Amino acid sequence: MARKKIALIGGGQIGGVLAQLISLKELGDVILFDIVEDLPQGKTLDIAEASRIDGFDVSVKGTNSYKDIEGSDIVIITAGLPRKPGMSRDDLLVTNAKIMQQVAEGVKEFASNAFVIVISNPLDAMVTLFQKVSGIPHHKVMGQAGVLDSSRFSTFIAWELGVSVKDINAMVLGGHGDTMVPLVRYANVNGMPVMELLERKYGDAEKAKEVMKAMVDRTKMAGGEVVKLLKTGSAFYSPASAAVQMTEAILKDEKRVLPTCAFVKDQYGADGVYLGVPAVLGADGVEKVLEISLDEEETAALNNSINAVTTLVADMERLGF
Ligand code: TXD
């Protein structure tokens, strides 16, 4: 079987970690694209020179030419500016939309058969724009946000309960912004509801709710928390790990159920929009969106998030994108 080819558009912080992780896991040959001359070449040379030490054997190269992404099986897009302290993801709209248009043209010309995972912010709008400009079918174009947001939520739960994060299952749906919806009721530790464990820990249902609310709020603001600490950019290790998990699910046809920014048709009260939902990822990309019942509060929160995403996309379209 021919080796897979993975193109990374954007050779900044996330792009660099993606190139390293994909090489370490030998998921395929890596081509790292950036408009900055020599940057992707330098990063990939550095990564390749660790191959003897880490024992991986794939080709990892940098480029400033879209031609080199030709024949890619997967394209992961991080091109665009990250947030600075005090900025919301939506503040990046105009700058990153211009970049995303160029990227979509490049991918359309040279890798229109690829599966595409968009990471650039504002995520939901960027995925929508990329799909529109590239014309690549909806099931092959998705965004990464939920895997990371869910991992953040899981990490906080594990710390709070003093148990291994490996046993936490918690999911975040909705858009990748302040309106995201951490699903508290479904969060569990190997099947045991997190809320019950919190109630037992504190012997007080009200206190348990308070503690959970703090974790939910921290999850929603987790990106901003990192931005505030880094001061010069946003999270990059964890978003790269998240996109690699999605890439692996597709390349290995794993049928993983991962919260994905996927095109939703008449599910969860949304129709014809990209939204964070539980999706089955396999050899056909987004193979299915799984629907679960939501209570009144969860439905209201998700509707609020759908509205935020729709408004942002409408703003983008009004700006001529
Ligand atoms: O979970 C998520 N989805 C995210 C998304 C979590 C964290 C950060 N997220 C967003 O990813 C962030 O807000 C940014 O929009 C992207 C990329 O973040 P990163 O930290 O990697 O940003 P960098 O280091 O600034 O890298 C961006 C690179 C940089 O090297 C630029 O030269 C390049 O993008 N760039 C371009 N590449 C290709 N084509 C064009 N036009 C272009 N313009 C800039």
Coordinates of C-alpha atoms and ligand atoms in Angstrom, one line a residue:
M1 CA 0.0 0.0 0.0
A2 CA 1.4 3.4 -1.0
R3 CA 2.2 5.6 1.9
K4 CA -0.3 8.3 2.7
K5 CA 0.4 11.9 2.1
I6 CA -0.6 14.6 4.6
A7 CA -0.4 18.3 3.7
L8 CA -0.2 20.9 6.4
I9 CA -1.2 24.4 5.3
G10 CA 0.3 26.8 7.8
G11 CA 3.7 26.2 9.2
G12 CA 3.4 28.2 12.4
Q13 CA 3.0 26.9 16.0
I14 CA 0.3 24.3 15.4
G15 CA 1.6 23.3 11.9
G16 CA 5.0 22.5 13.4
V17 CA 3.7 20.3 16.2
L18 CA 1.4 18.6 13.6
A19 CA 4.4 17.8 11.4
Q20 CA 6.3 16.4 14.4
L21 CA 3.4 14.3 15.7
I22 CA 2.5 12.9 12.3
S23 CA 6.1 11.9 11.7
L24 CA 6.5 10.3 15.1
K25 CA 3.3 8.3 14.5
E26 CA 4.4 7.5 10.9
L27 CA 0.9 8.3 9.6
G28 CA 2.3 9.3 6.2
D29 CA 4.6 11.6 4.4
V30 CA 4.3 15.2 5.5
I31 CA 4.4 18.3 3.4
L32 CA 4.4 21.5 5.3
F33 CA 3.3 24.6 3.4
D34 CA 3.7 28.3 4.5
I35 CA 3.9 31.6 2.6
V36 CA 6.9 32.6 4.7
E37 CA 10.0 31.6 2.8
D38 CA 12.3 29.0 4.4
L39 CA 10.1 28.7 7.6
P40 CA 8.5 25.3 6.6
Q41 CA 11.8 24.1 5.1
G42 CA 13.6 24.9 8.4
K43 CA 11.0 23.3 10.6
T44 CA 10.8 20.1 8.6
L45 CA 14.6 19.8 8.3
D46 CA 14.8 20.1 12.1
I47 CA 12.1 17.4 12.5
A48 CA 13.6 15.1 9.9
E49 CA 17.0 15.3 11.6
A50 CA 15.4 13.7 14.7
S51 CA 14.2 10.7 12.7
R52 CA 17.2 8.5 13.7
I53 CA 16.7 9.3 17.3
D54 CA 13.0 8.8 17.4
G55 CA 13.1 5.9 14.9
F56 CA 10.6 7.2 12.3
D57 CA 11.0 6.9 8.6
V58 CA 8.7 9.1 6.6
S59 CA 9.4 12.0 4.3
V60 CA 8.9 15.3 6.0
K61 CA 9.4 18.4 3.8
G62 CA 8.6 22.1 3.7
T63 CA 7.4 24.1 0.7
N64 CA 6.1 27.5 -0.4
S65 CA 4.4 26.1 -3.5
Y66 CA 0.9 24.6 -3.6
K67 CA 2.0 22.3 -6.4
D68 CA 3.8 20.2 -3.8
I69 CA 0.6 19.3 -2.0
E70 CA -0.6 17.5 -5.1
G71 CA -2.1 14.0 -4.4
S72 CA -2.5 14.6 -0.7
D73 CA -4.9 12.2 1.1
I74 CA -5.5 14.7 4.0
V75 CA -5.0 18.4 4.3
I76 CA -4.9 20.1 7.7
I77 CA -5.3 23.9 7.7
T78 CA -3.9 26.1 10.4
A79 CA -3.1 29.1 8.2
G80 CA -4.2 32.3 9.8
L81 CA -3.5 34.6 12.7
P82 CA -3.9 33.4 16.3
R83 CA -5.5 35.5 19.0
K84 CA -3.7 37.9 21.2
P85 CA -4.7 38.6 24.8
G86 CA -8.1 40.3 25.0
M87 CA -9.2 39.2 21.5
S88 CA -12.1 36.9 20.8
R89 CA -11.9 34.2 18.1
D90 CA -14.4 36.3 16.1
D91 CA -12.0 39.2 16.0
L92 CA -9.9 37.2 13.5
L93 CA -12.7 37.0 11.0
V94 CA -11.7 39.3 8.2
T95 CA -7.9 38.6 8.3
N96 CA -8.4 34.9 8.4
A97 CA -11.2 34.8 5.8
K98 CA -8.9 36.4 3.3
I99 CA -6.2 33.8 4.0
M100 CA -8.8 31.0 4.0
Q101 CA -9.9 32.0 0.5
Q102 CA -6.4 31.7 -0.9
V103 CA -5.9 28.4 0.9
A104 CA -9.1 27.0 -0.5
E105 CA -8.1 28.0 -4.0
G106 CA -4.7 26.3 -3.6
V107 CA -6.2 23.1 -2.2
K108 CA -9.0 23.1 -4.9
E109 CA -6.3 23.3 -7.6
F110 CA -3.9 20.7 -6.3
A111 CA -5.6 18.4 -3.8
S112 CA -9.3 18.4 -4.5
N113 CA -9.6 14.7 -3.6
A114 CA -8.3 15.1 -0.1
F115 CA -10.1 15.1 3.2
V116 CA -9.7 18.4 4.9
I117 CA -9.5 19.3 8.5
V118 CA -9.7 23.1 9.2
I119 CA -8.3 24.4 12.5
S120 CA -8.0 28.1 11.8
N121 CA -10.3 30.5 13.8
P122 CA -13.0 31.5 13.9
L123 CA -13.4 27.8 13.3
D124 CA -17.0 27.3 12.3
A125 CA -16.9 30.3 9.8
M126 CA -13.6 29.2 8.4
V127 CA -14.8 25.6 7.7
T128 CA -17.9 27.0 6.0
L129 CA -15.8 29.3 3.8
F130 CA -13.3 26.7 2.9
Q131 CA -16.0 24.3 1.8
K132 CA -17.8 27.0 -0.2
V133 CA -14.7 28.1 -2.1
S134 CA -13.1 24.7 -2.6
G135 CA -16.3 22.9 -3.5
I136 CA -15.0 19.7 -1.9
P137 CA -18.0 17.6 -0.7
H138 CA -19.3 18.4 2.8
H139 CA -18.5 14.9 4.3
K140 CA -14.8 15.4 3.3
V141 CA -14.5 18.9 4.9
M142 CA -14.6 19.2 8.7
G143 CA -13.3 21.3 11.5
Q144 CA -11.4 20.5 14.6
A145 CA -12.6 22.1 17.9
G146 CA -14.7 19.5 19.8
V147 CA -12.0 17.0 20.3
L148 CA -9.9 19.7 22.0
D149 CA -12.7 21.3 23.9
S150 CA -13.8 17.8 25.2
S151 CA -10.3 17.0 26.2
R152 CA -10.0 20.2 28.1
F153 CA -13.3 19.4 29.9
S154 CA -12.2 15.9 30.6
T155 CA -8.9 17.1 32.0
F156 CA -10.6 19.4 34.5
I157 CA -13.0 16.6 35.6
A158 CA -10.1 14.2 36.1
W159 CA -8.2 16.8 38.2
E160 CA -11.3 17.5 40.3
L161 CA -12.1 13.9 41.0
G162 CA -8.5 12.7 41.4
V163 CA -9.0 9.9 38.8
S164 CA -7.2 9.1 35.6
V165 CA -8.2 11.2 32.7
K166 CA -8.2 8.0 30.6
D167 CA -11.4 7.0 32.3
I168 CA -13.3 10.2 31.6
N169 CA -15.8 10.5 28.8
A170 CA -17.1 14.0 28.4
M171 CA -18.2 15.8 25.2
V172 CA -18.5 19.4 24.1
L173 CA -20.9 20.2 21.3
G174 CA -21.8 23.4 19.4
G175 CA -19.6 26.1 18.0
H176 CA -16.0 26.7 19.0
G177 CA -16.6 29.9 20.9
D178 CA -18.0 31.1 24.2
T179 CA -21.3 29.5 23.4
M180 CA -19.9 25.9 23.2
V181 CA -22.0 23.3 25.1
P182 CA -20.2 21.0 27.5
L183 CA -22.7 18.1 28.0
V184 CA -22.7 17.7 31.8
R185 CA -25.5 15.1 32.0
Y186 CA -23.6 12.7 29.8
A187 CA -20.2 13.2 31.3
N188 CA -19.0 10.0 33.0
V189 CA -16.1 8.1 34.6
N190 CA -16.2 4.7 33.0
G191 CA -20.0 4.9 32.8
M192 CA -20.5 6.5 36.2
P193 CA -22.1 9.9 36.0
V194 CA -19.7 12.7 37.0
M195 CA -22.5 14.6 38.7
E196 CA -23.2 11.7 41.1
L197 CA -19.5 11.3 41.9
L198 CA -19.3 15.0 42.7
E199 CA -22.4 14.9 44.9
R200 CA -20.9 12.0 46.8
K201 CA -17.6 13.8 47.1
Y202 CA -19.2 16.9 48.6
G203 CA -22.3 15.4 50.2
D204 CA -24.2 18.3 48.8
A205 CA -26.0 18.6 45.5
E206 CA -25.7 22.4 45.4
K207 CA -22.0 22.4 46.0
A208 CA -21.6 19.7 43.3
K209 CA -23.5 21.9 40.8
E210 CA -21.2 24.8 41.7
V211 CA -18.1 22.8 41.1
M212 CA -19.4 21.5 37.8
K213 CA -20.3 25.0 36.7
A214 CA -16.8 26.2 37.4
M215 CA -15.4 23.4 35.2
V216 CA -17.9 24.2 32.4
D217 CA -16.9 27.9 32.6
R218 CA -13.2 27.1 32.6
T219 CA -13.7 24.8 29.5
K220 CA -15.5 27.6 27.6
M221 CA -12.7 30.0 28.5
A222 CA -9.8 27.5 28.2
G223 CA -8.4 28.9 25.0
G224 CA -8.4 32.4 26.4
E225 CA -6.7 31.1 29.6
V226 CA -3.8 29.8 27.5
V227 CA -3.7 33.0 25.4
K228 CA -3.4 35.1 28.5
L229 CA -0.5 33.1 29.8
L230 CA 1.4 32.8 26.5
K231 CA 0.8 36.4 25.6
T232 CA 2.1 36.0 22.0
G233 CA -0.2 33.4 20.6
S234 CA -2.7 30.7 21.4
A235 CA -2.7 27.0 22.3
F236 CA -0.8 24.8 19.9
Y237 CA 0.2 21.4 21.4
S238 CA -3.4 20.4 22.2
P239 CA -5.0 21.5 19.0
A240 CA -2.4 19.6 17.0
S241 CA -3.0 16.4 19.1
A242 CA -6.7 16.8 18.5
A243 CA -6.4 17.0 14.7
V244 CA -4.0 14.1 14.7
Q245 CA -6.7 12.0 16.4
M246 CA -9.1 12.9 13.7
T247 CA -6.6 12.2 10.9
E248 CA -5.8 8.8 12.3
A249 CA -9.6 8.0 12.5
I250 CA -10.0 8.7 8.8
L251 CA -6.8 7.2 7.5
K252 CA -7.2 4.0 9.5
D253 CA -11.0 3.9 9.0
E254 CA -11.4 3.7 12.8
K255 CA -15.1 4.8 12.9
R256 CA -14.2 6.8 16.0
V257 CA -17.0 8.8 17.5
L258 CA -15.5 12.3 17.9
P259 CA -17.0 15.7 18.4
T260 CA -16.4 17.2 15.0
C261 CA -17.4 20.5 13.3
A262 CA -19.4 18.7 10.6
F263 CA -22.0 19.8 8.1
V264 CA -25.4 19.2 9.8
K265 CA -28.5 18.5 7.8
D266 CA -31.7 18.6 9.8
Q267 CA -30.3 17.3 13.0
Y268 CA -30.0 19.0 16.5
G269 CA -32.4 21.7 15.3
A270 CA -29.8 22.9 12.7
D271 CA -30.0 22.6 8.9
G272 CA -27.3 23.3 6.4
V273 CA -24.7 24.6 8.8
Y274 CA -21.3 23.5 10.2
L275 CA -21.6 22.7 13.9
G276 CA -19.8 20.7 16.6
V277 CA -21.7 17.4 16.8
P278 CA -20.8 13.7 17.6
A279 CA -19.6 12.3 14.3
V280 CA -18.4 8.9 13.1
L281 CA -15.0 9.4 11.4
G282 CA -13.8 6.8 9.0
A283 CA -12.5 6.1 5.5
D284 CA -15.4 8.2 4.1
G285 CA -14.7 11.2 6.3
V286 CA -17.7 12.2 8.3
E287 CA -19.7 9.1 7.8
K288 CA -22.6 9.8 10.1
V289 CA -23.7 12.4 12.7
L290 CA -25.1 10.7 15.8
E291 CA -28.0 12.3 17.4
I292 CA -28.8 12.0 21.1
S293 CA -31.7 13.5 23.1
L294 CA -31.0 16.8 24.8
D295 CA -33.1 18.2 27.7
E296 CA -34.6 21.7 27.7
E297 CA -31.5 23.4 29.1
E298 CA -29.1 21.7 26.7
T299 CA -31.3 22.4 23.7
A300 CA -31.5 26.0 24.6
A301 CA -27.7 26.2 25.0
L302 CA -27.2 24.5 21.7
N303 CA -29.7 26.7 19.9
N304 CA -27.8 29.7 21.3
S305 CA -24.6 28.3 19.9
I306 CA -26.2 27.6 16.5
N307 CA -27.4 31.2 16.5
A308 CA -23.9 32.5 17.2
V309 CA -22.4 30.4 14.4
T310 CA -25.2 31.4 11.9
T311 CA -24.7 35.1 12.8
L312 CA -21.0 34.9 12.3
V313 CA -21.3 33.1 9.0
A314 CA -23.9 35.7 7.9
D315 CA -21.5 38.5 9.0
M316 CA -18.8 36.9 6.9
E317 CA -21.0 36.7 3.9
R318 CA -22.1 40.3 4.3
L319 CA -18.4 41.2 4.2
G320 CA -18.2 39.6 0.8
F321 CA -16.8 36.2 1.6
Ligands
TXD1 O1 -9.0 24.2 18.3 C1 -8.8 25.0 17.4 N1 -9.5 25.0 16.3 C2 -7.8 26.1 17.6 C3 -7.6 27.0 16.5 C4 -7.0 26.2 18.8 C5 -6.0 27.1 18.9 C6 -5.7 28.0 17.8 N2 -6.5 27.9 16.7 C7 -6.3 28.8 15.5 O2 -5.4 28.1 14.6 C8 -5.6 30.1 15.7 O3 -6.6 31.0 16.2 C9 -5.1 30.4 14.4 O4 -6.2 30.9 13.5 C10 -4.7 29.0 13.8 C11 -3.2 28.8 13.8 O5 -2.6 29.0 15.0 P1 -1.1 29.0 15.2 O6 -0.8 29.1 16.7 O7 -0.4 27.8 14.5 O8 -0.7 30.3 14.5 P2 0.7 30.8 13.9 O9 1.8 30.3 14.7 O10 0.6 32.3 13.7 O11 0.8 30.1 12.5 C12 -0.1 30.5 11.4 C13 0.8 30.4 10.2 C14 2.0 31.3 10.1 O12 3.2 30.5 9.9 C15 1.7 32.2 8.9 O13 2.9 32.5 8.1 C16 0.8 31.3 8.1 O14 -0.1 30.7 9.0 N3 0.0 31.9 7.0 C17 -0.3 31.4 5.9 N4 -0.1 30.1 5.4 C18 -0.6 29.9 4.2 N5 -1.2 30.8 3.4 C19 -1.5 32.0 3.9 N6 -2.1 32.9 3.1 C20 -1.0 32.3 5.1 N7 -1.1 33.5 5.9 C21 -0.4 33.2 7.0

